[in-house]
Short mmCIF file of C-alpha atoms and ligand atoms in Angstrom, two decimals:
data_model
loop_
_atom_site.label_atom_id
_atom_site.label_comp_id
_atom_site.label_asym_id
_atom_site.label_seq_id
_atom_site.Cartn_x
_atom_site.Cartn_y
_atom_site.Cartn_z
CA MET A 4 -17.24 -0.96 -18.33
CA ALA A 5 -14.01 -2.03 -16.75
CA ASN A 6 -12.17 -3.30 -13.25
CA VAL A 7 -8.88 -1.94 -12.74
CA VAL A 8 -6.69 -2.65 -10.22
CA ILE A 9 -4.04 -0.47 -9.34
CA VAL A 10 -0.89 -1.85 -7.21
CA GLY A 11 2.28 0.11 -6.11
CA THR A 12 5.76 -0.90 -8.55
CA GLN A 13 8.62 -0.32 -5.89
CA TRP A 14 8.53 -0.48 -2.20
CA GLY A 15 5.25 1.72 -1.17
CA ASP A 16 4.09 4.97 -0.76
CA GLU A 17 4.29 5.70 -4.37
CA GLY A 18 0.77 7.80 -4.56
CA LYS A 19 -1.64 5.29 -4.60
CA GLY A 20 -3.77 7.38 -2.05
CA LYS A 21 -3.85 9.88 -5.00
CA VAL A 22 -4.21 8.10 -8.11
CA VAL A 23 -7.13 5.77 -6.22
CA ASP A 24 -9.23 8.91 -5.09
CA LEU A 25 -8.73 10.37 -8.92
CA LEU A 26 -9.85 7.64 -10.64
CA THR A 27 -13.03 6.98 -7.86
CA GLU A 28 -14.68 9.57 -10.31
CA ARG A 29 -15.21 6.76 -12.99
CA SER A 30 -15.52 3.80 -10.75
CA ASP A 31 -18.47 3.08 -8.38
CA LEU A 32 -16.77 0.75 -5.89
CA VAL A 33 -13.59 0.91 -4.38
CA ILE A 34 -12.16 -2.62 -2.82
CA ARG A 35 -9.06 -3.14 -0.57
CA PHE A 36 -7.31 -6.37 -0.81
CA GLN A 37 -4.56 -7.12 1.46
CA GLY A 38 -2.50 -5.57 4.00
CA GLY A 39 -4.17 -3.64 6.96
CA ASN A 40 -2.92 -0.61 9.06
CA ASN A 41 0.54 -0.56 7.72
CA ALA A 42 -1.02 0.97 4.48
CA GLY A 43 -1.11 5.12 4.81
CA HIS A 44 -2.65 6.56 1.89
CA THR A 45 -3.05 10.19 1.09
CA LEU A 46 -5.51 12.15 -0.29
CA VAL A 47 -5.39 16.34 -0.84
CA VAL A 48 -8.44 17.44 -1.80
CA GLY A 49 -8.22 21.52 -2.20
CA ASP A 50 -6.87 22.46 1.23
CA ARG A 51 -7.56 19.34 2.99
CA LYS A 52 -5.59 16.37 3.53
CA VAL A 53 -7.13 13.15 4.59
CA ILE A 54 -4.89 9.87 5.72
CA LEU A 55 -5.93 6.62 5.23
CA HIS A 56 -4.91 3.53 6.47
CA LEU A 57 -7.60 0.61 6.08
CA ILE A 58 -10.73 2.37 4.55
CA PRO A 59 -10.43 2.46 0.85
CA SER A 60 -9.25 6.05 -0.91
CA GLY A 61 -12.83 6.10 -2.52
CA ILE A 62 -14.31 7.14 0.23
CA LEU A 63 -14.19 10.91 -0.29
CA HIS A 64 -16.53 11.00 -2.62
CA LYS A 65 -20.43 10.43 -2.62
CA GLU A 66 -22.87 7.54 -3.76
CA LYS A 67 -19.49 5.29 -4.08
CA LEU A 68 -18.75 1.74 -2.43
CA CYS A 69 -16.19 0.99 -0.50
CA VAL A 70 -14.79 -2.44 0.62
CA ILE A 71 -12.41 -4.14 2.67
CA GLY A 72 -11.85 -7.62 1.16
CA SER A 73 -11.10 -11.03 2.83
CA GLY A 74 -7.74 -10.28 2.40
CA VAL A 75 -7.11 -7.35 4.31
CA VAL A 76 -6.43 -7.57 8.53
CA ILE A 77 -8.32 -5.24 10.15
CA ASP A 78 -7.48 -3.24 14.01
CA PRO A 79 -10.87 -2.62 14.54
CA GLU A 80 -9.74 -0.29 17.09
CA ILE A 81 -8.09 1.78 14.02
CA LEU A 82 -10.87 0.99 11.88
CA LEU A 83 -13.94 2.89 14.79
CA ASP A 84 -11.49 5.86 14.97
CA GLU A 85 -11.14 5.95 11.09
CA ILE A 86 -14.60 6.11 10.81
CA SER A 87 -15.57 8.40 13.24
CA ALA A 88 -12.50 10.94 11.90
CA LEU A 89 -14.20 10.52 8.58
CA LYS A 90 -17.81 11.17 9.88
CA THR A 91 -16.65 14.27 12.01
CA LYS A 92 -15.48 15.67 8.74
CA GLY A 93 -18.81 15.11 7.17
CA TYR A 94 -17.88 12.05 5.16
CA ASP A 95 -20.46 9.34 4.68
CA VAL A 96 -19.47 6.58 6.07
CA SER A 97 -22.40 4.19 6.33
CA PRO A 98 -23.35 0.54 6.24
CA GLU A 99 -24.60 1.63 2.48
CA SER A 100 -20.96 3.63 1.38
CA PHE A 101 -19.03 1.08 3.32
CA ALA A 102 -18.64 -2.56 3.91
CA ILE A 103 -16.12 -5.33 5.40
CA SER A 104 -15.74 -8.71 4.53
CA ASP A 105 -17.34 -11.47 6.99
CA ARG A 106 -13.73 -13.55 5.93
CA ALA A 107 -11.34 -10.91 6.55
CA HIS A 108 -9.24 -11.73 9.57
CA VAL A 109 -9.23 -9.23 13.12
CA ILE A 110 -5.63 -8.05 14.33
CA MET A 111 -5.74 -8.65 17.84
CA PRO A 112 -4.04 -6.59 20.78
CA TYR A 113 -1.22 -9.63 21.15
CA HIS A 114 -0.64 -9.47 17.21
CA LYS A 115 0.69 -5.84 17.69
CA MET A 116 2.29 -6.94 20.99
CA ILE A 117 4.14 -9.45 19.21
CA ASP A 118 5.06 -7.38 16.14
CA HIS A 119 7.30 -5.02 18.72
CA ALA A 120 8.34 -7.35 20.66
CA ARG A 121 9.94 -9.51 17.77
CA ASP A 122 11.24 -6.36 15.62
CA THR A 123 13.93 -5.47 18.72
CA THR A 124 15.43 -9.10 17.59
CA GLN A 125 14.77 -9.62 13.81
CA ARG A 126 15.09 -5.95 12.75
CA ILE A 127 12.51 -5.68 9.80
CA GLY A 128 11.70 -2.35 10.72
CA THR A 129 8.13 -3.65 10.72
CA THR A 130 4.95 -0.24 11.09
CA GLY A 131 4.71 -2.87 14.36
CA ARG A 132 0.27 -2.77 13.17
CA GLY A 133 0.12 -6.36 14.38
CA ILE A 134 0.11 -7.29 10.50
CA GLY A 135 2.57 -10.14 10.18
CA PRO A 136 1.39 -12.10 13.26
CA ALA A 137 -2.29 -11.79 12.55
CA TYR A 138 -1.74 -13.53 9.41
CA GLU A 139 0.68 -16.05 10.79
CA ASP A 140 -2.56 -17.18 12.65
CA LYS A 141 -4.30 -17.06 9.41
CA ALA A 142 -2.50 -19.20 7.97
CA ARG A 143 -2.26 -20.97 11.28
CA ARG A 144 -5.98 -21.68 11.21
CA THR A 145 -6.11 -19.72 15.04
CA GLY A 146 -7.30 -16.57 13.12
CA ILE A 147 -10.39 -14.66 14.56
CA ARG A 148 -12.15 -13.53 11.63
CA MET A 149 -14.77 -10.56 11.08
CA ILE A 150 -17.54 -13.34 11.22
CA ASP A 151 -16.31 -14.10 14.49
CA LEU A 152 -15.95 -10.88 16.09
CA ILE A 153 -19.68 -10.00 15.31
CA ASN A 154 -20.97 -12.93 17.11
CA GLU A 155 -20.73 -12.96 21.01
CA ASP A 156 -20.75 -16.67 21.56
CA MET A 157 -18.34 -17.43 19.05
CA LEU A 158 -15.69 -14.57 19.70
CA GLY A 159 -15.62 -15.45 23.39
CA ARG A 160 -14.92 -19.10 22.77
CA LYS A 161 -11.86 -17.79 19.70
CA ILE A 162 -10.61 -15.98 22.17
CA GLU A 163 -10.56 -18.83 25.47
CA ALA A 164 -9.15 -21.26 22.54
CA ILE A 165 -6.16 -18.70 21.97
CA PHE A 166 -5.57 -16.84 24.93
CA ASP A 167 -3.13 -18.91 26.94
CA GLU A 168 -1.02 -19.91 24.17
CA LYS A 169 -0.55 -16.58 23.62
CA GLN A 170 -0.42 -15.06 27.08
CA GLU A 171 2.50 -18.05 27.80
CA TYR A 172 4.31 -16.60 24.08
CA LEU A 173 4.15 -12.86 25.42
CA THR A 174 5.22 -13.66 29.14
CA THR A 175 7.80 -16.41 28.86
CA ILE A 176 9.43 -16.08 25.61
CA LEU A 177 8.85 -12.52 24.79
CA LYS A 178 9.04 -11.56 28.06
CA VAL A 179 6.28 -8.34 27.77
CA LYS A 180 3.48 -8.04 29.94
CA GLY A 181 0.58 -9.99 29.49
CA LEU A 182 -2.93 -9.21 28.56
CA ASN A 183 -6.63 -9.36 30.47
CA LYS A 184 -8.51 -11.85 28.96
CA GLU A 185 -12.30 -10.73 30.27
CA ASP A 186 -10.98 -6.91 29.15
CA LEU A 187 -9.88 -8.24 26.22
CA ILE A 188 -13.21 -10.11 25.40
CA ASN A 189 -15.56 -7.46 26.32
CA LYS A 190 -13.53 -4.78 24.87
CA PHE A 191 -13.69 -6.86 21.25
CA LYS A 192 -17.24 -7.99 21.69
CA ASP A 193 -18.24 -4.06 22.11
CA MET A 194 -16.32 -3.14 18.95
CA GLY A 195 -17.62 -6.18 17.08
CA ALA A 196 -21.25 -4.82 17.83
CA GLN A 197 -20.24 -1.47 16.66
CA LEU A 198 -18.85 -2.80 12.79
CA LYS A 199 -21.91 -5.61 12.85
CA PRO A 200 -23.72 -3.45 10.37
CA TYR A 201 -20.89 -3.24 8.39
CA VAL A 202 -19.83 -6.46 7.84
CA LYS A 203 -20.96 -8.32 4.51
CA ASP A 204 -20.41 -11.11 1.98
CA THR A 205 -18.67 -8.60 0.17
CA SER A 206 -17.41 -11.32 -2.91
CA VAL A 207 -21.46 -11.84 -3.73
CA ILE A 208 -22.10 -7.74 -3.05
CA LEU A 209 -18.79 -7.46 -5.97
CA ASN A 210 -19.74 -9.94 -8.64
CA GLU A 211 -23.48 -8.50 -8.32
CA ALA A 212 -22.11 -5.19 -8.98
CA SER A 213 -19.77 -6.45 -11.72
CA LYS A 214 -22.50 -8.31 -13.20
CA LYS A 215 -24.63 -4.98 -13.58
CA GLY A 216 -22.05 -3.34 -15.28
CA LYS A 217 -20.35 -1.33 -12.67
CA ASN A 218 -16.89 -1.10 -12.32
CA LEU A 219 -14.18 -2.11 -9.74
CA LEU A 220 -11.40 -0.13 -9.07
CA PHE A 221 -8.95 -2.25 -6.66
CA GLU A 222 -6.85 -0.59 -4.56
CA GLY A 223 -3.77 -1.82 -3.29
CA ALA A 224 -1.28 -1.75 -0.39
CA GLN A 225 2.34 -1.25 -0.28
CA GLY A 226 4.47 -2.12 -3.60
CA GLY A 227 5.56 -5.38 -5.64
CA ASN A 228 9.03 -4.97 -3.87
CA LEU A 229 7.40 -5.33 -0.54
CA ASP A 230 5.26 -8.72 -1.78
CA MET A 231 5.55 -11.47 0.26
CA ASP A 232 7.02 -14.33 -2.63
CA TYR A 233 8.40 -11.97 -4.81
CA GLY A 234 9.56 -8.67 -2.68
CA THR A 235 12.89 -8.37 -0.76
CA TYR A 236 12.28 -11.48 1.46
CA PRO A 237 12.86 -11.42 4.31
CA TYR A 238 12.41 -7.47 4.06
CA VAL A 239 8.81 -7.36 3.21
CA THR A 240 5.47 -7.20 4.18
CA SER A 241 3.20 -10.82 5.53
CA SER A 242 0.60 -10.04 2.27
CA ASN A 243 1.02 -10.45 -1.35
CA THR A 244 1.02 -7.36 -3.08
CA VAL A 245 0.90 -8.13 -6.31
CA ALA A 246 -2.46 -7.38 -9.09
CA GLY A 247 -3.20 -11.41 -8.27
CA GLN A 248 -3.93 -11.05 -5.04
CA ALA A 249 -7.06 -8.30 -6.05
CA CYS A 250 -8.81 -11.88 -6.80
CA VAL A 251 -7.77 -14.10 -4.11
CA GLY A 252 -8.74 -10.92 -1.43
CA THR A 253 -11.58 -9.66 -2.75
CA GLY A 254 -13.40 -13.12 -3.97
CA ILE A 255 -13.54 -12.31 -7.74
CA GLY A 256 -12.03 -14.07 -10.40
CA PRO A 257 -8.94 -13.33 -12.64
CA THR A 258 -11.13 -13.11 -15.77
CA MET A 259 -12.91 -9.88 -13.92
CA ILE A 260 -9.93 -8.09 -14.33
CA ASP A 261 -9.04 -5.66 -17.15
CA THR A 262 -6.38 -3.22 -16.49
CA VAL A 263 -3.53 -3.20 -13.87
CA LEU A 264 -2.32 0.25 -13.34
CA GLY A 265 1.28 0.55 -11.45
CA ILE A 266 2.05 3.48 -9.39
CA CYS A 267 5.50 4.42 -10.38
CA LYS A 268 7.17 7.30 -7.83
CA ALA A 269 9.90 8.84 -10.21
CA TYR A 270 12.06 8.21 -7.77
CA THR A 271 12.55 5.67 -5.51
CA THR A 272 12.03 5.44 -1.60
CA ARG A 273 11.45 2.74 0.87
CA VAL A 274 10.72 2.55 4.86
CA GLY A 275 12.29 0.15 7.17
CA GLU A 276 15.26 -2.20 6.67
CA GLY A 277 15.95 -3.97 3.42
CA PRO A 278 18.29 -3.74 0.44
CA PHE A 279 17.62 -0.39 -1.75
CA PRO A 280 20.55 -0.54 -4.24
CA THR A 281 19.74 2.80 -5.41
CA GLU A 282 19.66 4.51 -1.84
CA LEU A 283 21.41 8.31 -1.80
CA GLU A 284 22.97 8.86 1.45
CA ASP A 285 23.77 12.11 0.70
CA GLU A 286 22.85 15.48 -0.26
CA ILE A 287 20.77 14.63 -3.36
CA GLY A 288 18.89 12.13 -0.99
CA GLU A 289 18.04 15.01 1.82
CA ARG A 290 16.75 16.68 -1.17
CA LEU A 291 14.46 14.17 -2.25
CA ARG A 292 13.35 13.55 1.42
CA ALA A 293 12.60 17.53 1.60
CA PHE A 294 11.12 18.67 -1.53
CA GLY A 295 8.81 15.13 -1.93
CA GLY A 296 7.89 15.21 1.78
CA GLU A 297 9.39 11.76 2.18
CA TYR A 298 8.34 11.00 5.98
CA GLY A 299 6.14 8.07 6.61
CA SER A 300 2.19 8.58 6.39
CA THR A 301 1.99 6.07 8.73
CA THR A 302 4.68 5.88 10.97
CA GLY A 303 6.40 9.48 10.70
CA ARG A 304 10.01 7.56 9.89
CA PRO A 305 11.94 9.56 7.44
CA ARG A 306 12.00 7.50 4.14
CA ARG A 307 15.09 6.19 2.67
CA CYS A 308 15.55 7.89 -1.07
CA GLY A 309 16.89 6.93 -4.11
CA TRP A 310 17.41 7.38 -7.84
CA LEU A 311 14.57 4.91 -10.13
CA ASP A 312 15.86 1.75 -10.19
CA LEU A 313 14.76 -0.23 -13.47
CA VAL A 314 15.14 -3.44 -12.25
CA ALA A 315 13.05 -3.37 -9.65
CA LEU A 316 9.90 -2.04 -11.60
CA LYS A 317 10.67 -4.60 -14.47
CA HIS A 318 10.20 -6.82 -11.63
CA SER A 319 7.06 -5.53 -10.52
CA ILE A 320 5.48 -5.23 -13.92
CA ARG A 321 6.03 -8.70 -14.80
CA ILE A 322 4.69 -10.11 -11.66
CA SER A 323 1.44 -7.89 -11.69
CA SER A 324 1.18 -7.80 -15.76
CA ILE A 325 0.99 -4.31 -15.17
CA SER A 326 -0.82 -2.59 -18.46
CA TYR A 327 -0.28 1.42 -17.91
CA LEU A 328 1.54 3.52 -15.08
CA ALA A 329 1.49 6.51 -13.15
CA ILE A 330 4.27 8.36 -12.81
CA THR A 331 3.78 10.25 -9.77
CA LYS A 332 5.97 12.89 -8.10
CA LEU A 333 8.06 14.69 -11.02
CA ASP A 334 7.54 17.86 -9.76
CA VAL A 335 10.01 16.48 -6.70
CA LEU A 336 12.84 16.28 -9.81
CA SER A 337 12.30 19.87 -11.00
CA GLY A 338 15.96 21.46 -10.17
CA LEU A 339 18.51 18.49 -11.01
CA ASP A 340 21.14 19.22 -13.11
CA THR A 341 21.30 15.50 -14.14
CA ILE A 342 18.72 12.57 -13.12
CA LYS A 343 20.45 9.29 -12.79
CA VAL A 344 18.65 5.50 -13.69
CA ALA A 345 19.77 2.37 -12.68
CA THR A 346 18.98 -0.09 -15.39
CA ALA A 347 20.79 -2.90 -13.96
CA TYR A 348 22.64 -4.27 -11.16
CA LYS A 349 26.17 -5.54 -11.27
CA SER A 350 28.07 -8.69 -8.75
CA ASN A 351 30.80 -10.01 -9.01
CA GLY A 352 31.32 -9.06 -12.65
CA SER A 353 28.34 -9.96 -13.47
CA ILE A 354 25.59 -8.11 -14.90
CA ILE A 355 22.31 -8.71 -13.22
CA GLU A 356 19.35 -7.47 -15.12
CA ASN A 357 16.52 -9.67 -13.68
CA MET A 358 16.12 -9.00 -9.58
CA PRO A 359 17.72 -11.50 -7.77
CA ALA A 360 15.73 -13.73 -5.16
CA ASP A 361 18.66 -13.21 -2.46
CA LEU A 362 19.06 -9.71 -3.43
CA CYS A 363 20.12 -9.59 0.80
CA MET A 364 23.32 -11.19 -0.36
CA HIS A 365 24.84 -8.85 -2.29
CA PRO A 366 26.30 -6.48 -0.12
CA ASP A 367 28.93 -5.48 -3.01
CA LEU A 368 26.46 -4.59 -5.46
CA GLY A 369 27.29 -1.84 -8.14
CA LEU A 370 24.93 -0.32 -10.50
CA VAL A 371 24.94 0.53 -13.94
CA PHE A 372 23.18 3.77 -14.27
CA ASP A 373 22.05 6.04 -17.67
CA GLU A 374 22.28 9.51 -16.83
CA LEU A 375 19.34 12.10 -18.08
CA PRO A 376 19.33 15.90 -18.29
CA GLY A 377 17.36 17.35 -15.40
CA TRP A 378 14.67 20.52 -15.54
CA GLU A 379 14.55 23.73 -13.78
CA GLU A 380 10.91 24.77 -14.21
CA ASN A 381 8.37 24.28 -11.41
CA ILE A 382 5.85 22.00 -13.46
CA SER A 383 2.66 21.57 -10.78
CA ASP A 384 0.66 24.34 -12.64
CA ILE A 385 1.04 21.87 -16.06
CA ARG A 386 -2.57 20.69 -16.94
CA GLU A 387 -1.20 19.69 -20.74
CA TYR A 388 1.24 16.68 -21.39
CA ASP A 389 3.02 19.69 -24.08
CA LYS A 390 3.66 21.76 -22.14
CA LEU A 391 6.18 20.19 -19.75
CA PRO A 392 9.48 21.08 -20.17
CA GLU A 393 11.44 18.86 -22.98
CA ASN A 394 13.53 16.79 -20.92
CA CYS A 395 10.75 16.23 -18.15
CA LYS A 396 9.17 14.86 -21.58
CA ALA A 397 12.39 13.12 -22.71
CA TYR A 398 12.20 11.49 -19.08
CA ILE A 399 8.69 10.42 -19.44
CA SER A 400 9.57 8.47 -22.46
CA TYR A 401 12.78 7.06 -21.53
CA ILE A 402 10.98 4.99 -19.02
CA GLU A 403 8.08 4.17 -21.22
CA LYS A 404 10.56 2.90 -23.49
CA LYS A 405 12.90 0.94 -20.97
CA LEU A 406 9.87 -0.33 -19.22
CA GLY A 407 7.91 -1.15 -22.18
CA VAL A 408 4.86 0.06 -20.26
CA ASP A 409 3.02 3.29 -21.44
CA ALA A 410 1.82 6.03 -18.76
CA ALA A 411 -1.53 6.66 -18.32
CA ILE A 412 -1.28 9.19 -15.65
CA VAL A 413 1.51 11.80 -14.84
CA SER A 414 1.23 13.53 -11.29
CA VAL A 415 2.86 16.81 -10.66
CA GLY A 416 1.72 17.76 -7.07
CA PRO A 417 -0.27 15.80 -4.52
CA LYS A 418 -3.77 17.43 -5.45
CA ARG A 419 -6.46 15.85 -7.04
CA GLU A 420 -5.79 18.44 -9.65
CA GLU A 421 -2.12 18.12 -10.26
CA THR A 422 -2.66 15.43 -12.51
CA ILE A 423 -2.18 14.79 -16.56
CA ILE A 424 -4.15 12.12 -17.42
CA LEU A 425 -2.61 10.75 -20.53
CA LYS A 426 -5.57 7.89 -21.30
CA ASP A 427 -9.11 7.04 -19.88
CA LEU A 428 -9.02 3.51 -18.18
CA PHE A 429 -12.39 3.01 -18.44
P1 LIG B 502 0.56 5.54 -1.37
O1 LIG B 502 0.95 4.98 0.29
O2 LIG B 502 1.19 5.19 -2.28
O3 LIG B 502 -0.74 6.07 -1.10
O4 LIG B 502 1.47 7.21 -0.76
P2 LIG B 502 1.69 8.27 0.67
O5 LIG B 502 0.25 8.64 0.75
O6 LIG B 502 2.47 7.02 1.99
O7 LIG B 502 2.88 9.04 -0.12
C1 LIG B 502 2.95 9.97 -1.06
C2 LIG B 502 3.06 11.07 -0.54
O8 LIG B 502 3.23 12.10 -1.83
C3 LIG B 502 1.53 11.88 0.17
O9 LIG B 502 2.18 12.77 1.07
C4 LIG B 502 1.26 12.49 -1.16
O10 LIG B 502 0.23 13.72 -0.98
C5 LIG B 502 2.27 13.06 -2.28
N1 LIG B 502 2.19 12.94 -3.42
C6 LIG B 502 1.28 11.87 -4.38
N2 LIG B 502 1.70 12.63 -5.40
C7 LIG B 502 2.26 13.39 -5.15
C8 LIG B 502 2.74 14.05 -6.65
O11 LIG B 502 2.77 14.00 -7.86
N3 LIG B 502 3.56 15.27 -6.33
C9 LIG B 502 4.06 15.56 -4.83
N4 LIG B 502 5.14 16.77 -4.51
N5 LIG B 502 3.43 14.28 -4.02
C10 LIG B 502 2.68 13.82 -3.95
P1 LIG B 503 1.67 2.15 1.33
O1 LIG B 503 0.34 1.03 1.30
C1 LIG B 503 5.60 1.47 2.61
C2 LIG B 503 7.12 -1.68 4.93
C3 LIG B 503 7.66 -1.80 6.47
C4 LIG B 503 8.51 -2.62 6.33
C5 LIG B 503 8.02 -3.53 6.06
C6 LIG B 503 7.15 -4.48 6.86
O2 LIG B 503 1.44 3.25 2.34
O3 LIG B 503 2.27 1.87 0.41
P2 LIG B 503 5.02 -4.49 8.22
O4 LIG B 503 4.01 -3.62 9.28
O5 LIG B 503 3.75 -4.61 7.08
O6 LIG B 503 5.03 -6.15 8.48
O7 LIG B 503 6.23 -4.46 7.82
O8 LIG B 503 6.99 -2.86 5.10
N1 LIG B 503 5.54 -1.47 4.88
C7 LIG B 503 5.34 -0.20 4.25
N2 LIG B 503 6.33 0.59 3.48
N3 LIG B 503 4.68 2.04 2.49
C8 LIG B 503 3.87 1.14 3.24
O9 LIG B 503 2.50 0.82 2.49
C9 LIG B 503 4.37 -0.29 4.14
N4 LIG B 503 3.64 -0.74 4.72
C10 LIG B 503 4.64 -1.89 5.26
O10 LIG B 503 8.04 -0.18 6.54
O11 LIG B 503 9.81 -2.63 6.04
MG1 LIG B 504 2.26 5.08 1.89
#
């Protein structure tokens, strides 16, 4: 029996969805603990591709319980669409297979409008899903929670209490069209009624399941370098993406976590604005984007691509005490003569080995690189570690050694079966 937390180690889109789907086989419950529908987690099973934004990536498996924890911010309209799209495809999304924390906060239309309007002046390149403004209201104690959404009286009172202020902010400060209060209340009451059967005290459910010996799998969104405290602030998301948040965002205690699996793409990508030291704005960057299909699962934006960055990875490993790595998208590197890896940064003549808090303030940042030989072969059909090309194995060993963490999983393609398991985590 084991409880495993999965987190991204870079700037998101490392392949968390694929690995969660894969490990759900050995788990009983799969739980999202932060973020919202800014996430886009891709699962490829057979010929079918499913992109999930809110519902945990375990939902394609039968007889598992998928849970959205209190740390997630929920857009009810998107969630209802996701539930109905999954049901249409024949998946079970009933209150027996899916539960939502009564304490999770709701993303309201004004949050999305504020997010869009602000991003034109404070360019973060957000996903525009209202994530930041929803977390702001949560911290400010003016948020609407799922428990309010499913209670008509409470919902009406909560919206009444905040509406005028939001309307004023939208129309006077942001100079966008305002909202109709009655329409807003009616629409949210209706969505609350539809979601009510799923809304529960999920902290109780998780703790009881764990006591009975069930395996819990926690699914992080985004990545360590987008964390609100430890990421490349202010170019971050508005939640904590580190493994510790798996406790806060679900209502379990830290002694219940056994293993933290860090998902590490074999190169680096980033979407939106913000520092990206190893970014390649040349034909190699374009090649990684084309071969890796590096276009956002949520917004469709082209992802910025670059070499592996050990400074950013070491930082993630430290802040989440990562026990094992899953190295993904190694197949995308096939055909490169050499592969570069940044081992340190350079600024004003000094070497920087730990991620600086003010990375944005180093426009002159230089890089220290190691260069490794590449491999020609297509590796997507390989299922045994020993059969990988020697240079591919050397690249994996190099990453493990430099980071001081072993790989438990190597992913060589987007499909469930395109995987080499090196260590059983349960
Ligand atoms: P997530 O947000 O971390 O779940 O990652 P995304 O789903 O946004 O992006 C990862 C993309 O890479 C998806 O299109 C996956 O289907 C794909 N993918 C995952 N693992 C691999 C792999 O090992 N090789 C290749 N070629 N694609 C992969
Ligand atoms: P998954 O879970 C990659 C990025 C946005 C933007 C910044 C802030 O699929 O890995 P936000 O909308 O959260 O306020 O945007 O964070 N971002 C992601 N980048 N993958 C994600 O999720 C992301 N979620 C947010 O592009 O730079
Ligand atoms: Mg993604």
